[in-house]
Amino acid sequence: MDNLMFCYQCQETAGCSGCTKIGVCGKKPEVANMQDMLIYATKGLSDIASRLRESGKTISKEINHFITQNLFTTITNANFDEDSIMERIFTTLSLKSELLNELDNKEGLTEAALWEGKTKEDLYEKAPSIGVLATENEDIRSLRELIIYGLKGMAAYTKHANVLSYDNEDIDIFLQNALAKTLDNSLTADELVALTMETGKFGVEAMALLDKANTSTYGAPEISSVKIGAGKNPGILVSGHDLKDLEMLLEQTKGMDIDIYTHSEMLPANYYPFFKKYTNFHGNYGNAWWKQKEEFESFNGPILMTTNCIVPPKDSYKDRLYTTGNTGFPGCKHIEGNIGDHKDFSEIIAHAKKCPPPTEIETGEIIGGFAHNQVMALADKVVDAVKSGAIKKFVVMAGCDGRMKSRNYYTDFAKALPEDAVILTAGCAKYRYNKLNLGDIGGIPRVLDAGQCNDSYSLAVIALKLKEVFGLEDINELPIIYNIAWYEQKAVIVLLALLYLGVKNIHLGPTLPAFLSPNVANVLVETFGIAGIGSVEDDIELFFGN
Ligand code: SF4
Ligand code: SF3
């Protein structure tokens, strides 16, 4: 049977090989095909933009932002709304023809750069021929997709920096050049491997840019205990990763009897000094993204999805689910506002006023805020603990969570760790063990949460600083184990960034990416010692056995 779609960009892809009828995530074939078309048109636009730059012309910031957002729109669980994706495709096509008019030498332009479509039918007709499987050689396909997924992750982080008015044009230029190169049939596998490594390099840049944007705007995260119980007022739950949206909502609810809660990847907002001044900023409600069907139900009030991860909502709360930015879900109200715009959340606020307060699902507090500044402020204590042998190993367990049962591994692994091991985490993977009460070592908690997935950068900075403090030659001499959980494309850029920084022997689970062909997987295994996970017992023995 012919595929209705083809997508294998996330860890939960059907049968560990590819979603071909409907996404495990709930993405319908029409949406998957339009996402492919959006990527295709964006590659074409990037090809033209790169050539215009080569000829000495400048590309506007608006176009750079637009391209970045196109990639972000196609990240797993961000946008399920075919109409909004189509609208982006048509805007991309018209930007493409405008730029094409400015280009004097059109020789050698790719088909993606030249293709024009005017109607929905044109898009439907074109889509089946331009997707992932259009690249026949499986190694070239694998490397192209590895690069594209890395770029999607990079785009997400860049966009978060852009909304805080931080830009780095070098990143935009690289992103567009790399995207155009995924169309270049003359590139060999070796050249694509080199481009993959360069993607990691710019991944580090993008995360550094976002770190600067976040900490300059909101202060350096500090150790904080975050309430996880529910209050008495009606609430608004903010999910996703966009701190600027949260800021605007907190401003607009100041002095009202409406509590603002974070959900999933928004939890680390509670660690920033800036947000602590809002008295209606209540704390965190719920867990990682995939539990939202139950938790959004019991929250009782409106939910704002600022970025991924959306799970197709149940009818019981669909009218309470709002999207903004690059997210979308058909039938859910979208709050408009581009980069730099003021967003008007009055409709959500009015909605909240009519809702009962959240049903309490747990009580207590969790501790986080161990981003690089905070850990370095504790450096003496940490170094002493390592020197005295009180801390034997750090275990980086950053990344994503997901709904597969096999992810119980991470909870069991955390529980089975020797008591002299400290977990360094970031991303929504933390929800597998951040409520376990694993205790502390001489006042240093055994789970150090640096923040969102993009704050994995903090973990790299911490590792580099420790290397310096201990006077080591190689980052791999540190007593750090990497056991990372991945799900979507931001984890891909984090992985490429770590590889670029020279980190070896990363364990990746719960399964290796389906988009790695056997040969490409071999390169990663042989060059970087990448491995999967085994049973908890075997892995504990592997990492801690004598
Ligand atoms: Fe399947 Fe993941 Fe693609 Fe969704 S994002 S269609 S689950 S591979
Ligand atoms: Fe999570 Fe989607 Fe990846 Fe940001 S919210 S880490 S999965």
Tab-separated table of N, CA, C and O and ligand atoms in Angstrom, residues 5 7-10 12-13 19 23-25 27 76, ligand 1:
chain	number	residue	atom	x	y	z
A	5	MET	N	1.590	9.148	4.255
A	5	MET	CA	2.531	10.166	4.755
A	5	MET	C	3.822	9.431	5.087
A	5	MET	O	3.851	8.205	5.083
A	7	CYS	N	6.838	10.066	8.127
A	7	CYS	CA	7.531	10.889	9.111
A	7	CYS	C	8.232	9.962	10.083
A	7	CYS	O	7.631	9.018	10.590
A	8	TYR	N	9.509	10.205	10.340
A	8	TYR	CA	10.224	9.421	11.356
A	8	TYR	C	11.111	10.325	12.203
A	8	TYR	O	12.156	9.927	12.680
A	9	GLN	N	10.613	11.561	12.412
A	9	GLN	CA	11.482	12.533	13.073
A	9	GLN	C	11.522	12.409	14.597
A	9	GLN	O	12.394	12.997	15.226
A	10	CYS	N	10.600	11.662	15.192
A	10	CYS	CA	10.644	11.585	16.657
A	10	CYS	C	10.851	10.161	17.138
A	10	CYS	O	10.776	9.209	16.366
A	12	GLU	N	8.985	8.316	18.993
A	12	GLU	CA	7.829	7.424	19.075
A	12	GLU	C	7.312	6.987	17.708
A	12	GLU	O	6.211	6.454	17.591
A	13	THR	N	8.085	7.203	16.681
A	13	THR	CA	7.632	6.863	15.337
A	13	THR	C	7.163	5.401	15.255
A	13	THR	O	7.713	4.524	15.925
A	19	CYS	N	6.048	6.729	10.630
A	19	CYS	CA	4.589	6.817	10.624
A	19	CYS	C	4.162	6.978	9.166
A	19	CYS	O	4.601	7.913	8.487
A	23	GLY	N	0.219	9.845	12.391
A	23	GLY	CA	1.303	9.921	13.370
A	23	GLY	C	0.893	9.295	14.692
A	23	GLY	O	-0.252	9.441	15.115
A	24	VAL	N	1.821	8.640	15.347
A	24	VAL	CA	1.583	8.174	16.722
A	24	VAL	C	1.235	9.398	17.585
A	24	VAL	O	0.470	9.320	18.535
A	25	CYS	N	1.784	10.553	17.206
A	25	CYS	CA	1.517	11.803	17.917
A	25	CYS	C	0.119	12.345	17.636
A	25	CYS	O	-0.311	13.298	18.265
A	27	LYS	N	-0.706	13.281	14.445
A	27	LYS	CA	-0.612	14.119	13.234
A	27	LYS	C	-1.282	13.399	12.074
A	27	LYS	O	-0.972	12.249	11.777
A	76	THR	N	7.846	18.228	16.236
A	76	THR	CA	6.845	17.299	16.782
A	76	THR	C	5.964	17.972	17.843
A	76	THR	O	6.486	18.643	18.743
B	1	SF4	FE1	5.245	9.906	13.854
B	1	SF4	FE2	6.787	11.329	15.482
B	1	SF4	FE3	6.367	12.139	12.985
B	1	SF4	FE4	4.411	12.254	14.833
B	1	SF4	S1	6.337	13.412	14.784
B	1	SF4	S2	4.224	11.559	12.719
B	1	SF4	S3	4.836	10.359	15.982
B	1	SF4	S4	7.453	10.306	13.632
